[in-house]
């Protein structure tokens, strides 16, 4: 900590990375990618959310939401300065939290957090993490190639009609951003079939599949796009939307034609496996950059 | 048709009312209410959507979407001048339509209709109906007391927190109106839990119930509001959102605290049964008028 600015940054890059793990496989994909780059990790899996079988493969300290005192000490002991928070996280009611002493001291701040939506909670957590002496990073800052790139990732390319559906989806996500809803919609032939909220992308895709099976919606062959983007104004270090091979499988089962993600906005776990799964199923996966805002 | 303007209107009010019936129980609730007012009805149930058991209780001619020629003649023969369209209606792919001659002549118009979302389809149908010599009315024009009134309909009243959730829901529905999405959302403690699209309100409520059972969301007791409103700019003669005792039951099973509907925007089937069901379940149902737009 006494070195020049440059060496301090370099110290941090070699220091153990703390990863606060929510649900899903993404935290472990990130951990593996970080390890693959030669940086050690220390997991802080959240009880009730993180996959306990997967957690065992890494050094870790289980964390109960609301109990940051001990895990903080353990992470500091493990040499962590940087923290990444990743994985699905559904907001618990305040009474479900078991509070420790450090947390009790922060309680007034917590109360304020829990009154808002997810964005509010996450940006609040990030502030608390930084107050506790850590530097909060986004997963894409430690594993830069984890974000969906611009361009088509698959053999199949989207048609103009698919891109028009994607544009409608992006516009809808933009319009709902202020309401802290979801980060994904399904659009087919200009019609919005599903909007993600608390259920998450996988459940939304299952819904489209079920509606289709029951004949409540009819997807003409080759139509239907899953559209994913970050919420406008979102703290990009927290809760970027994610997709992986399971998303591709959900899209296939829903009978959609492919996935359009906002390039640089969406984390893709196991990109090679995604592309393979999509190619096998004749689906497209493509990243589209946001249009630059008109200046003046 | 030779009388004065006043007697012409009165003729029409006593003429048989044609009711184009989509899915659900609402078309029959409307038919019964119209009959209760002494006006005869002639149902034009749509094959694949309308409940064939219920249809049998009324004079009717089955209609295939895209085949308007024969039902039109039968409705005219039955003395109909006015038409009401009501019930859920999911957009079919164009190739699923079996076209008759009158429809073939209107095909260019149809093509344009089927490219848009539901709003586009419905407003297009209304234009076609009028070109065919009928007067299109909204269900609320023939049964004025069918709309949710302003005020609390139940023993239980919503709290300030519930009304804040409702305000958030109304604002979200306003923001998504241009995208022709759904007409209902679920909001709990300032968080949007579900947004309705193609699945409809009942399925959305089942989703909230399932998310809650699985622990993916936790609804603190006494929280959670189903918010319903018409889309902004919607042709009010077509496809106003509706609720009935089944909606109340869905809200109960989802563990929500009640329903807030935009007064004058939402059709309530069997209002007495709704109130009874809500009172039995300790739920509130209330209508809230839209705030007048600020002038200048």
Coordinates of C-alpha atoms in Angstrom, one line a residue:
Chain A
X1 CA 0.0 0.0 0.0
X2 CA 3.1 2.2 0.1
X3 CA 4.0 1.7 -3.5
X4 CA 3.3 3.9 -6.5
X5 CA -0.2 4.1 -7.9
X6 CA 0.8 1.6 -10.6
X7 CA 2.2 -1.0 -8.3
X8 CA -0.8 -0.7 -6.0
X9 CA -3.1 -1.6 -8.9
X10 CA -0.8 -4.5 -9.8
X11 CA -0.9 -5.7 -6.1
X12 CA -4.7 -5.7 -6.2
X13 CA -4.8 -7.5 -9.5
X14 CA -2.8 -10.4 -8.0
X15 CA -4.6 -10.3 -4.7
X16 CA -7.2 -12.9 -3.9
X17 CA -10.6 -11.9 -5.4
X18 CA -13.6 -12.2 -3.1
X19 CA -16.7 -13.4 -5.0
X20 CA -20.1 -12.9 -3.3
X21 CA -22.1 -15.7 -4.8
X22 CA -25.9 -15.7 -5.4
X23 CA -27.8 -18.5 -7.1
X24 CA -27.1 -20.2 -10.5
X25 CA -24.0 -21.4 -12.2
X26 CA -22.6 -18.0 -13.1
X27 CA -20.6 -17.3 -9.9
X28 CA -18.6 -20.5 -10.6
X29 CA -18.1 -19.8 -14.3
X30 CA -16.7 -16.4 -13.2
X31 CA -14.6 -18.0 -10.4
X32 CA -13.1 -20.5 -12.9
X33 CA -12.4 -17.8 -15.5
X34 CA -10.6 -15.8 -12.8
X35 CA -8.6 -18.8 -11.7
X36 CA -7.8 -19.5 -15.3
X37 CA -6.2 -16.1 -15.4
X38 CA -4.0 -17.1 -12.5
X39 CA -5.7 -15.0 -9.8
X40 CA -6.8 -16.8 -6.6
X41 CA -10.4 -16.5 -5.4
X42 CA -12.2 -16.7 -2.1
X43 CA -16.0 -17.3 -2.3
X44 CA -18.5 -15.7 -0.1
X45 CA -21.6 -17.9 -1.0
X46 CA -24.9 -16.6 0.3
X47 CA -26.9 -19.2 2.3
X48 CA -30.1 -20.3 0.6
X49 CA -29.0 -19.0 -2.8
X50 CA -25.6 -20.4 -3.7
X51 CA -25.2 -24.0 -4.9
X52 CA -23.5 -25.7 -1.9
X53 CA -22.1 -28.6 -4.0
X54 CA -20.3 -26.2 -6.4
X55 CA -19.1 -24.0 -3.5
X56 CA -17.1 -26.9 -2.0
X57 CA -14.6 -26.8 -4.9
X58 CA -13.3 -23.4 -3.8
X59 CA -12.0 -21.8 -0.6
X60 CA -15.1 -20.1 0.9
X61 CA -16.9 -18.8 3.9
X62 CA -20.7 -19.1 3.9
X63 CA -22.5 -15.8 4.4
X64 CA -26.0 -15.1 5.7
X65 CA -27.6 -12.0 4.2
X66 CA -27.3 -9.4 7.0
X67 CA -24.3 -11.1 8.6
X68 CA -21.3 -9.5 7.1
X69 CA -19.0 -9.3 10.1
X70 CA -17.3 -12.7 10.1
X71 CA -17.2 -13.2 6.3
X72 CA -15.6 -9.8 6.1
X73 CA -12.9 -10.8 8.5
X74 CA -12.3 -14.1 6.7
X75 CA -12.1 -12.4 3.3
X76 CA -9.7 -9.8 4.7
X77 CA -7.6 -12.7 6.2
X78 CA -7.6 -14.4 2.8
X79 CA -6.0 -11.3 1.5
X80 CA -9.0 -10.0 -0.4
X81 CA -9.3 -6.3 -1.3
X82 CA -11.5 -6.6 -4.4
X83 CA -15.0 -8.0 -4.3
X84 CA -17.3 -9.2 -7.2
X85 CA -21.0 -9.9 -6.5
X86 CA -22.6 -12.2 -8.9
X87 CA -25.5 -14.7 -9.2
X88 CA -29.3 -14.4 -8.9
X89 CA -30.5 -12.9 -5.6
X90 CA -34.1 -12.5 -4.6
X91 CA -34.8 -9.9 -2.0
X92 CA -35.5 -11.4 1.4
X93 CA -38.0 -9.9 3.8
X94 CA -36.2 -8.0 6.6
X95 CA -37.5 -10.3 9.3
X96 CA -35.8 -13.3 7.6
X97 CA -32.4 -11.7 8.2
X98 CA -30.3 -12.8 11.2
X99 CA -28.4 -9.7 12.1
X100 CA -24.9 -9.7 13.7
X101 CA -23.4 -6.8 15.5
X102 CA -21.7 -5.1 12.5
X103 CA -25.0 -5.3 10.7
X104 CA -27.0 -4.0 13.6
X105 CA -24.8 -0.9 13.5
X106 CA -25.6 -0.5 9.8
X107 CA -29.3 -1.2 10.3
X108 CA -30.6 2.3 9.6
X109 CA -28.8 2.0 6.2
X110 CA -30.4 -1.4 5.7
X111 CA -33.8 -0.2 6.3
X112 CA -33.4 2.4 3.6
X113 CA -32.1 -0.3 1.2
X114 CA -35.0 -2.7 1.7
X115 CA -37.7 -0.2 0.8
X116 CA -36.7 0.1 -2.8
X117 CA -36.6 -2.5 -5.7
X118 CA -33.7 -4.7 -6.6
X119 CA -31.6 -1.9 -8.1
X120 CA -32.0 0.0 -4.9
X121 CA -30.9 -3.0 -2.8
X122 CA -27.9 -3.8 -5.0
X123 CA -26.5 -0.3 -5.3
X124 CA -27.0 0.0 -1.5
X125 CA -25.1 -3.2 -0.9
X126 CA -22.3 -2.0 -3.1
X127 CA -22.0 1.2 -1.0
X128 CA -21.9 -0.9 2.2
X129 CA -19.2 -3.2 0.7
X130 CA -17.0 -0.2 -0.1
X131 CA -17.5 1.3 3.3
X132 CA -16.2 -2.0 4.8
X133 CA -12.9 -1.4 3.1
X134 CA -13.3 -3.4 -0.1
X135 CA -13.2 -2.3 -3.7
X136 CA -16.3 -3.4 -5.6
X137 CA -15.7 -4.6 -9.2
X138 CA -18.0 -5.9 -11.9
X139 CA -17.4 -9.4 -13.1
X140 CA -16.7 -7.9 -16.5
X141 CA -13.8 -5.9 -15.0
X142 CA -12.0 -9.0 -13.7
X143 CA -12.9 -11.2 -16.8
X144 CA -13.3 -8.7 -19.6
X145 CA -14.3 -11.3 -22.2
X146 CA -17.3 -12.4 -20.2
X147 CA -19.6 -9.9 -21.9
X148 CA -21.6 -10.6 -25.1
X149 CA -19.5 -9.1 -28.0
X150 CA -21.0 -7.2 -30.9
X151 CA -21.8 -9.5 -33.8
X152 CA -23.3 -12.9 -34.6
X153 CA -21.9 -15.7 -32.5
X154 CA -23.6 -18.5 -34.4
X155 CA -23.8 -20.2 -37.8
X156 CA -27.4 -18.9 -38.2
X157 CA -27.9 -15.2 -38.6
X158 CA -30.9 -13.2 -37.5
X159 CA -33.2 -11.8 -40.3
X160 CA -34.4 -8.2 -40.6
X161 CA -37.7 -9.3 -39.0
X162 CA -35.8 -10.7 -36.0
X163 CA -33.8 -7.5 -35.7
X164 CA -37.0 -5.5 -35.8
X165 CA -38.4 -7.6 -33.0
X166 CA -35.1 -7.0 -31.1
X167 CA -35.4 -3.3 -31.5
X168 CA -39.0 -3.4 -30.1
X169 CA -37.7 -5.4 -27.2
X170 CA -34.8 -3.0 -26.5
X171 CA -37.2 -0.1 -26.6
X172 CA -39.6 -1.8 -24.1
X173 CA -36.7 -2.6 -21.7
X174 CA -35.6 1.0 -21.9
X175 CA -39.2 2.2 -21.1
X176 CA -39.5 -0.2 -18.1
X177 CA -36.0 0.5 -16.8
X178 CA -37.2 3.2 -14.4
X179 CA -39.5 0.6 -12.7
X180 CA -36.7 -1.8 -11.9
X181 CA -38.5 -4.7 -13.7
X182 CA -36.7 -7.4 -15.5
X183 CA -34.0 -7.4 -18.1
X184 CA -35.5 -9.6 -20.7
X185 CA -38.6 -9.9 -23.0
X186 CA -39.8 -12.2 -25.7
X187 CA -41.0 -10.6 -29.0
X188 CA -42.3 -12.4 -32.0
X189 CA -43.4 -10.7 -35.2
X190 CA -43.7 -7.3 -33.5
X191 CA -45.8 -8.7 -30.6
X192 CA -44.5 -8.8 -27.0
X193 CA -45.2 -12.3 -25.7
X194 CA -43.6 -12.1 -22.3
X195 CA -42.0 -9.6 -19.9
X196 CA -39.6 -10.8 -17.3
X197 CA -40.0 -9.6 -13.7
X198 CA -39.3 -11.6 -10.5
X199 CA -39.5 -15.0 -12.2
X200 CA -36.2 -14.6 -14.1
X201 CA -35.4 -15.5 -17.7
X202 CA -35.5 -19.3 -17.4
X203 CA -39.0 -19.2 -16.0
X204 CA -40.1 -16.7 -18.6
X205 CA -38.9 -19.0 -21.4
X206 CA -40.7 -21.9 -19.8
X207 CA -43.9 -19.8 -19.7
X208 CA -43.6 -19.1 -23.5
X209 CA -43.1 -22.8 -24.1
X210 CA -46.2 -23.7 -22.1
X211 CA -48.3 -21.0 -23.7
X212 CA -47.2 -22.3 -27.1
X213 CA -47.9 -26.0 -26.2
X214 CA -51.4 -25.1 -24.9
X215 CA -52.1 -23.2 -28.1
X216 CA -52.5 -19.9 -26.3
X217 CA -49.9 -18.4 -28.5
X218 CA -48.8 -19.6 -31.9
X219 CA -45.3 -19.0 -33.0
X220 CA -44.9 -19.2 -36.7
X221 CA -41.8 -21.3 -37.5
X222 CA -38.6 -19.2 -37.5
X223 CA -40.0 -16.4 -35.4
X224 CA -39.6 -15.2 -31.8
X225 CA -36.6 -13.5 -30.2
X226 CA -35.4 -13.5 -26.6
X227 CA -34.1 -9.9 -26.0
X228 CA -31.8 -9.2 -23.2
X229 CA -30.3 -5.9 -22.0
X230 CA -29.2 -4.2 -18.8
X231 CA -31.5 -1.8 -17.2
X232 CA -30.7 1.8 -18.1
X233 CA -28.7 3.5 -15.4
X234 CA -27.9 0.2 -13.7
X235 CA -24.7 0.0 -11.6
X236 CA -22.8 -2.3 -14.0
X237 CA -20.8 -3.8 -11.1
X238 CA -23.9 -5.4 -9.8
X239 CA -26.5 -7.7 -11.4
X240 CA -25.7 -7.4 -15.1
X241 CA -28.1 -9.8 -16.9
X242 CA -26.6 -13.1 -17.8
X243 CA -27.1 -16.0 -20.2
X244 CA -25.6 -19.4 -20.7
X245 CA -26.2 -22.8 -22.3
X246 CA -29.3 -23.2 -20.2
X247 CA -30.7 -20.0 -21.7
X248 CA -30.1 -21.4 -25.2
X249 CA -31.9 -24.6 -24.2
X250 CA -34.8 -22.5 -22.9
X251 CA -35.0 -20.6 -26.1
X252 CA -35.0 -23.9 -28.1
X253 CA -37.8 -25.4 -25.9
X254 CA -39.8 -22.2 -26.2
X255 CA -39.7 -22.6 -30.0
X256 CA -38.0 -19.2 -30.5
X257 CA -35.6 -18.4 -33.3
X258 CA -32.8 -17.0 -31.3
X259 CA -31.3 -14.5 -28.8
X260 CA -30.4 -10.9 -29.3
X261 CA -28.4 -9.4 -26.4
X262 CA -27.2 -5.8 -25.9
X263 CA -23.4 -6.1 -26.6
X264 CA -21.4 -5.3 -23.6
X265 CA -24.4 -5.4 -21.4
X266 CA -25.0 -9.1 -20.9
X267 CA -22.7 -11.6 -19.3
X268 CA -22.3 -14.8 -21.2
X269 CA -21.3 -17.9 -19.2
X270 CA -19.5 -20.5 -21.2
X271 CA -19.6 -18.7 -24.6
X272 CA -18.3 -21.7 -26.5
X273 CA -20.9 -24.0 -25.1
X274 CA -23.6 -21.4 -25.9
X275 CA -22.5 -21.2 -29.5
X276 CA -22.3 -25.0 -29.8
X277 CA -25.8 -25.5 -28.3
X278 CA -27.2 -22.8 -30.5
X279 CA -25.6 -24.2 -33.7
X280 CA -26.9 -27.7 -32.9
X281 CA -30.4 -26.2 -32.5
X282 CA -30.3 -23.9 -35.5
X283 CA -30.7 -20.8 -33.4
X284 CA -28.9 -17.5 -33.6
X285 CA -27.2 -15.6 -30.8
X286 CA -26.1 -12.1 -31.6
X287 CA -24.9 -9.0 -29.8
X288 CA -26.0 -5.6 -30.9
X289 CA -24.4 -2.4 -29.7
X290 CA -26.6 0.4 -28.4
X291 CA -27.2 3.2 -30.8
X292 CA -25.2 6.2 -29.6
X293 CA -27.6 8.8 -28.1
X294 CA -28.1 11.7 -30.4
X295 CA -25.9 14.6 -29.2
X296 CA -27.4 18.0 -28.6
Chain B
X1 CA -84.5 4.1 -40.3
X2 CA -86.9 6.9 -41.5
X3 CA -87.6 8.2 -38.0
X4 CA -86.0 11.2 -36.3
X5 CA -82.5 10.9 -34.9
X6 CA -84.0 10.3 -31.5
X7 CA -86.3 7.4 -32.5
X8 CA -83.5 5.8 -34.5
X9 CA -81.3 5.6 -31.4
X10 CA -84.2 4.2 -29.5
X11 CA -84.8 1.6 -32.3
X12 CA -81.2 0.5 -32.0
X13 CA -81.4 0.2 -28.3
X14 CA -84.2 -2.3 -28.6
X15 CA -82.7 -4.1 -31.6
X16 CA -81.0 -7.4 -31.0
X17 CA -77.4 -6.9 -29.9
X18 CA -74.8 -9.0 -31.7
X19 CA -72.0 -10.1 -29.3
X20 CA -68.7 -11.4 -30.8
X21 CA -67.5 -13.8 -28.1
X22 CA -63.9 -14.6 -27.4
X23 CA -62.7 -16.9 -24.6
X24 CA -63.6 -16.8 -20.9
X25 CA -66.9 -16.2 -19.0
X26 CA -67.1 -12.5 -19.6
X27 CA -69.1 -12.7 -22.9
X28 CA -71.9 -14.6 -21.1
X29 CA -71.9 -12.2 -18.1
X30 CA -72.4 -9.4 -20.6
X31 CA -75.0 -11.3 -22.5
X32 CA -77.0 -12.0 -19.3
X33 CA -76.7 -8.4 -18.2
X34 CA -78.0 -7.2 -21.6
X35 CA -80.9 -9.8 -21.5
X36 CA -81.6 -8.6 -17.9
X37 CA -82.2 -5.1 -19.4
X38 CA -84.7 -6.6 -21.8
X39 CA -82.6 -6.4 -24.9
X40 CA -82.3 -9.6 -27.0
X41 CA -78.9 -10.9 -28.0
X42 CA -77.4 -12.9 -30.8
X43 CA -74.0 -14.4 -30.1
X44 CA -71.2 -14.7 -32.7
X45 CA -68.9 -17.1 -30.8
X46 CA -65.4 -17.5 -32.3
X47 CA -64.4 -21.1 -32.8
X48 CA -61.5 -22.2 -30.7
X49 CA -62.0 -19.4 -28.2
X50 CA -65.6 -19.2 -27.0
X51 CA -66.9 -21.8 -24.5
X52 CA -69.2 -24.0 -26.5
X53 CA -71.2 -25.2 -23.5
X54 CA -72.1 -21.7 -22.5
X55 CA -72.9 -20.6 -26.1
X56 CA -75.7 -23.2 -26.4
X57 CA -77.9 -21.2 -24.0
X58 CA -78.2 -18.3 -26.5
X59 CA -79.2 -17.9 -30.1
X60 CA -75.9 -17.9 -32.0
X61 CA -73.9 -18.5 -35.2
X62 CA -70.3 -19.9 -34.8
X63 CA -67.7 -17.8 -36.5
X64 CA -64.2 -18.7 -37.7
X65 CA -61.8 -15.8 -37.5
X66 CA -61.4 -14.7 -41.1
X67 CA -64.9 -15.9 -42.1
X68 CA -67.2 -13.0 -41.6
X69 CA -69.6 -13.5 -44.6
X70 CA -72.1 -16.0 -43.2
X71 CA -72.2 -14.8 -39.6
X72 CA -72.7 -11.3 -40.9
X73 CA -75.8 -12.4 -42.8
X74 CA -77.1 -14.3 -39.9
X75 CA -76.6 -11.4 -37.5
X76 CA -78.3 -9.0 -40.0
X77 CA -81.1 -11.5 -40.3
X78 CA -81.5 -11.6 -36.5
X79 CA -82.0 -7.9 -36.7
X80 CA -78.7 -6.8 -35.3
X81 CA -77.3 -3.4 -36.0
X82 CA -75.0 -3.1 -32.9
X83 CA -72.1 -5.3 -32.2
X84 CA -70.1 -5.8 -29.0
X85 CA -66.8 -7.7 -29.1
X86 CA -65.8 -9.3 -25.8
X87 CA -63.6 -12.0 -24.3
X88 CA -60.0 -13.1 -24.5
X89 CA -58.6 -13.4 -28.0
X90 CA -55.2 -14.6 -28.9
X91 CA -53.9 -13.6 -32.3
X92 CA -53.8 -16.5 -34.7
X93 CA -51.1 -16.8 -37.4
X94 CA -52.5 -15.8 -40.8
X95 CA -52.2 -19.3 -42.2
X96 CA -54.5 -20.6 -39.5
X97 CA -57.3 -18.6 -40.9
X98 CA -59.7 -20.1 -43.4
X99 CA -60.8 -17.3 -45.6
X100 CA -64.2 -16.9 -47.2
X101 CA -65.0 -14.7 -50.1
X102 CA -65.9 -11.5 -48.3
X103 CA -62.7 -12.0 -46.3
X104 CA -60.6 -12.6 -49.4
X105 CA -61.8 -9.2 -50.7
X106 CA -60.7 -7.6 -47.4
X107 CA -57.4 -9.5 -47.4
X108 CA -55.1 -6.5 -48.1
X109 CA -56.6 -4.9 -45.0
X110 CA -56.1 -8.1 -43.0
X111 CA -52.5 -8.3 -43.9
X112 CA -52.0 -4.9 -42.5
X113 CA -53.9 -5.8 -39.3
X114 CA -51.8 -8.9 -38.6
X115 CA -48.5 -7.2 -38.7
X116 CA -49.1 -5.2 -35.5
X117 CA -49.8 -6.2 -31.9
X118 CA -53.2 -6.9 -30.3
X119 CA -54.2 -3.2 -30.3
X120 CA -53.5 -3.0 -33.9
X121 CA -55.6 -6.1 -34.6
X122 CA -58.5 -5.0 -32.5
X123 CA -58.8 -1.5 -33.8
X124 CA -58.5 -3.0 -37.3
X125 CA -61.3 -5.4 -36.6
X126 CA -63.5 -2.6 -35.3
X127 CA -63.0 -0.7 -38.6
X128 CA -63.9 -3.7 -40.6
X129 CA -67.0 -4.4 -38.5
X130 CA -68.1 -0.8 -39.1
X131 CA -67.5 -1.1 -42.9
X132 CA -69.8 -4.1 -42.9
X133 CA -72.7 -2.0 -41.8
X134 CA -72.7 -2.5 -38.0
X135 CA -72.2 -0.1 -35.2
X136 CA -69.5 -1.2 -32.9
X137 CA -70.2 -0.6 -29.2
X138 CA -68.2 -1.2 -26.0
X139 CA -69.7 -3.6 -23.5
X140 CA -69.7 -0.7 -21.1
X141 CA -72.0 1.2 -23.5
X142 CA -74.7 -1.4 -23.4
X143 CA -74.3 -2.3 -19.7
X144 CA -73.0 0.9 -18.1
X145 CA -72.7 -0.6 -14.6
X146 CA -70.2 -3.2 -15.9
X147 CA -67.1 -1.0 -15.2
X148 CA -65.3 -0.8 -11.9
X149 CA -66.6 2.2 -10.0
X150 CA -64.5 4.6 -8.1
X151 CA -64.1 3.6 -4.4
X152 CA -63.7 0.6 -2.2
X153 CA -66.0 -2.3 -3.1
X154 CA -65.0 -4.4 0.0
X155 CA -65.1 -4.5 3.8
X156 CA -61.2 -4.3 3.8
X157 CA -59.7 -1.0 2.6
X158 CA -56.3 -0.6 1.0
X159 CA -53.5 1.1 3.1
X160 CA -51.4 4.0 2.0
X161 CA -48.6 1.4 1.2
X162 CA -51.0 -0.5 -1.1
X163 CA -52.0 2.7 -2.8
X164 CA -48.3 3.6 -3.4
X165 CA -47.8 0.1 -4.9
X166 CA -50.9 0.8 -7.1
X167 CA -49.5 4.1 -8.3
X168 CA -46.3 2.4 -9.3
X169 CA -48.2 -0.2 -11.2
X170 CA -50.3 2.4 -13.0
X171 CA -47.2 4.3 -14.0
X172 CA -45.6 1.1 -15.3
X173 CA -48.7 0.2 -17.3
X174 CA -48.7 3.7 -18.7
X175 CA -45.0 3.4 -19.7
X176 CA -45.6 0.0 -21.5
X177 CA -48.8 1.1 -23.2
X178 CA -47.1 2.0 -26.4
X179 CA -45.7 -1.5 -26.6
X180 CA -49.2 -3.2 -26.5
X181 CA -48.2 -5.5 -23.7
X182 CA -50.6 -6.5 -20.9
X183 CA -53.0 -4.6 -18.8
X184 CA -52.0 -5.9 -15.4
X185 CA -49.0 -6.0 -13.0
X186 CA -48.3 -7.3 -9.5
X187 CA -46.5 -4.9 -7.2
X188 CA -45.5 -5.5 -3.6
X189 CA -43.8 -3.1 -1.3
X190 CA -42.6 -1.0 -4.3
X191 CA -41.3 -4.0 -6.2
X192 CA -42.8 -5.2 -9.5
X193 CA -43.2 -8.9 -9.2
X194 CA -44.9 -9.7 -12.4
X195 CA -45.9 -8.1 -15.7
X196 CA -48.7 -9.5 -17.8
X197 CA -48.1 -10.1 -21.5
X198 CA -49.6 -12.9 -23.7
X199 CA -50.3 -15.2 -20.7
X200 CA -53.2 -13.1 -19.3
X201 CA -54.0 -12.1 -15.7
X202 CA -55.0 -15.6 -14.4
X203 CA -51.7 -17.2 -15.5
X204 CA -49.8 -14.2 -14.1
X205 CA -51.4 -14.7 -10.7
X206 CA -50.6 -18.4 -10.8
X207 CA -47.0 -17.5 -11.5
X208 CA -46.8 -15.2 -8.5
X209 CA -48.4 -18.0 -6.4
X210 CA -45.8 -20.5 -7.7
X211 CA -42.9 -18.2 -7.1
X212 CA -44.1 -17.6 -3.6
X213 CA -44.6 -21.3 -2.8
X214 CA -41.1 -22.1 -4.1
X215 CA -39.6 -19.3 -2.0
X216 CA -38.4 -17.3 -5.0
X217 CA -40.3 -14.4 -3.8
X218 CA -41.5 -13.7 -0.2
X219 CA -44.6 -11.7 0.2
X220 CA -44.8 -10.2 3.7
X221 CA -48.3 -10.8 5.1
X222 CA -50.7 -8.1 4.0
X223 CA -48.7 -6.9 1.0
X224 CA -49.0 -7.3 -2.7
X225 CA -51.5 -5.6 -5.1
X226 CA -52.9 -6.7 -8.4
X227 CA -53.0 -3.5 -10.5
X228 CA -55.3 -3.4 -13.6
X229 CA -55.8 -0.6 -16.1
X230 CA -56.6 -0.2 -19.8
X231 CA -53.8 0.6 -22.1
X232 CA -53.4 4.3 -22.8
X233 CA -55.0 5.2 -26.1
X234 CA -56.8 1.9 -26.3
X235 CA -60.1 1.8 -28.4
X236 CA -62.4 1.4 -25.4
X237 CA -65.0 -0.5 -27.4
X238 CA -62.5 -3.4 -27.8
X239 CA -60.7 -5.5 -25.2
X240 CA -61.1 -3.5 -22.0
X241 CA -59.4 -5.4 -19.3
X242 CA -61.7 -7.5 -17.2
X243 CA -61.9 -9.1 -13.7
X244 CA -64.3 -11.4 -12.0
X245 CA -64.6 -13.8 -9.1
X246 CA -61.9 -16.0 -10.6
X247 CA -59.5 -13.0 -10.5
X248 CA -60.3 -12.6 -6.8
X249 CA -59.6 -16.3 -6.2
X250 CA -56.3 -15.9 -8.1
X251 CA -55.3 -13.0 -5.9
X252 CA -56.1 -15.0 -2.8
X253 CA -54.1 -17.9 -4.0
X254 CA -51.2 -15.7 -4.9
X255 CA -51.2 -14.4 -1.3
X256 CA -51.7 -10.8 -2.4
X257 CA -53.6 -8.2 -0.3
X258 CA -56.1 -7.0 -2.9
X259 CA -56.9 -5.5 -6.3
X260 CA -56.7 -1.9 -7.4
X261 CA -58.3 -1.2 -10.8
X262 CA -58.5 2.0 -12.8
X263 CA -62.1 3.1 -12.2
X264 CA -64.0 3.2 -15.5
X265 CA -61.3 1.2 -17.3
X266 CA -61.9 -2.3 -16.1
X267 CA -64.9 -4.5 -16.7
X268 CA -66.1 -6.3 -13.6
X269 CA -68.0 -9.5 -14.3
X270 CA -70.4 -10.4 -11.4
X271 CA -69.5 -7.5 -9.1
X272 CA -71.6 -8.9 -6.2
X273 CA -69.8 -12.2 -6.4
X274 CA -66.5 -10.4 -6.6
X275 CA -67.2 -8.4 -3.4
X276 CA -68.4 -11.5 -1.6
X277 CA -65.4 -13.6 -2.6
X278 CA -63.0 -10.7 -1.6
X279 CA -64.8 -10.2 1.8
X280 CA -64.6 -13.9 2.6
X281 CA -60.9 -13.8 1.9
X282 CA -60.2 -10.5 3.6
X283 CA -59.0 -8.9 0.4
X284 CA -59.7 -5.4 -0.8
X285 CA -61.0 -4.4 -4.3
X286 CA -61.0 -0.8 -5.1
X287 CA -61.4 1.5 -8.1
X288 CA -59.2 4.6 -8.4
X289 CA -59.9 7.3 -11.0
X290 CA -57.1 8.5 -13.2
X291 CA -55.6 11.8 -12.1
X292 CA -56.6 14.5 -14.5
X293 CA -53.7 15.4 -16.8
X294 CA -52.1 18.7 -15.8
X295 CA -53.3 21.3 -18.3
X296 CA -50.8 23.6 -20.1

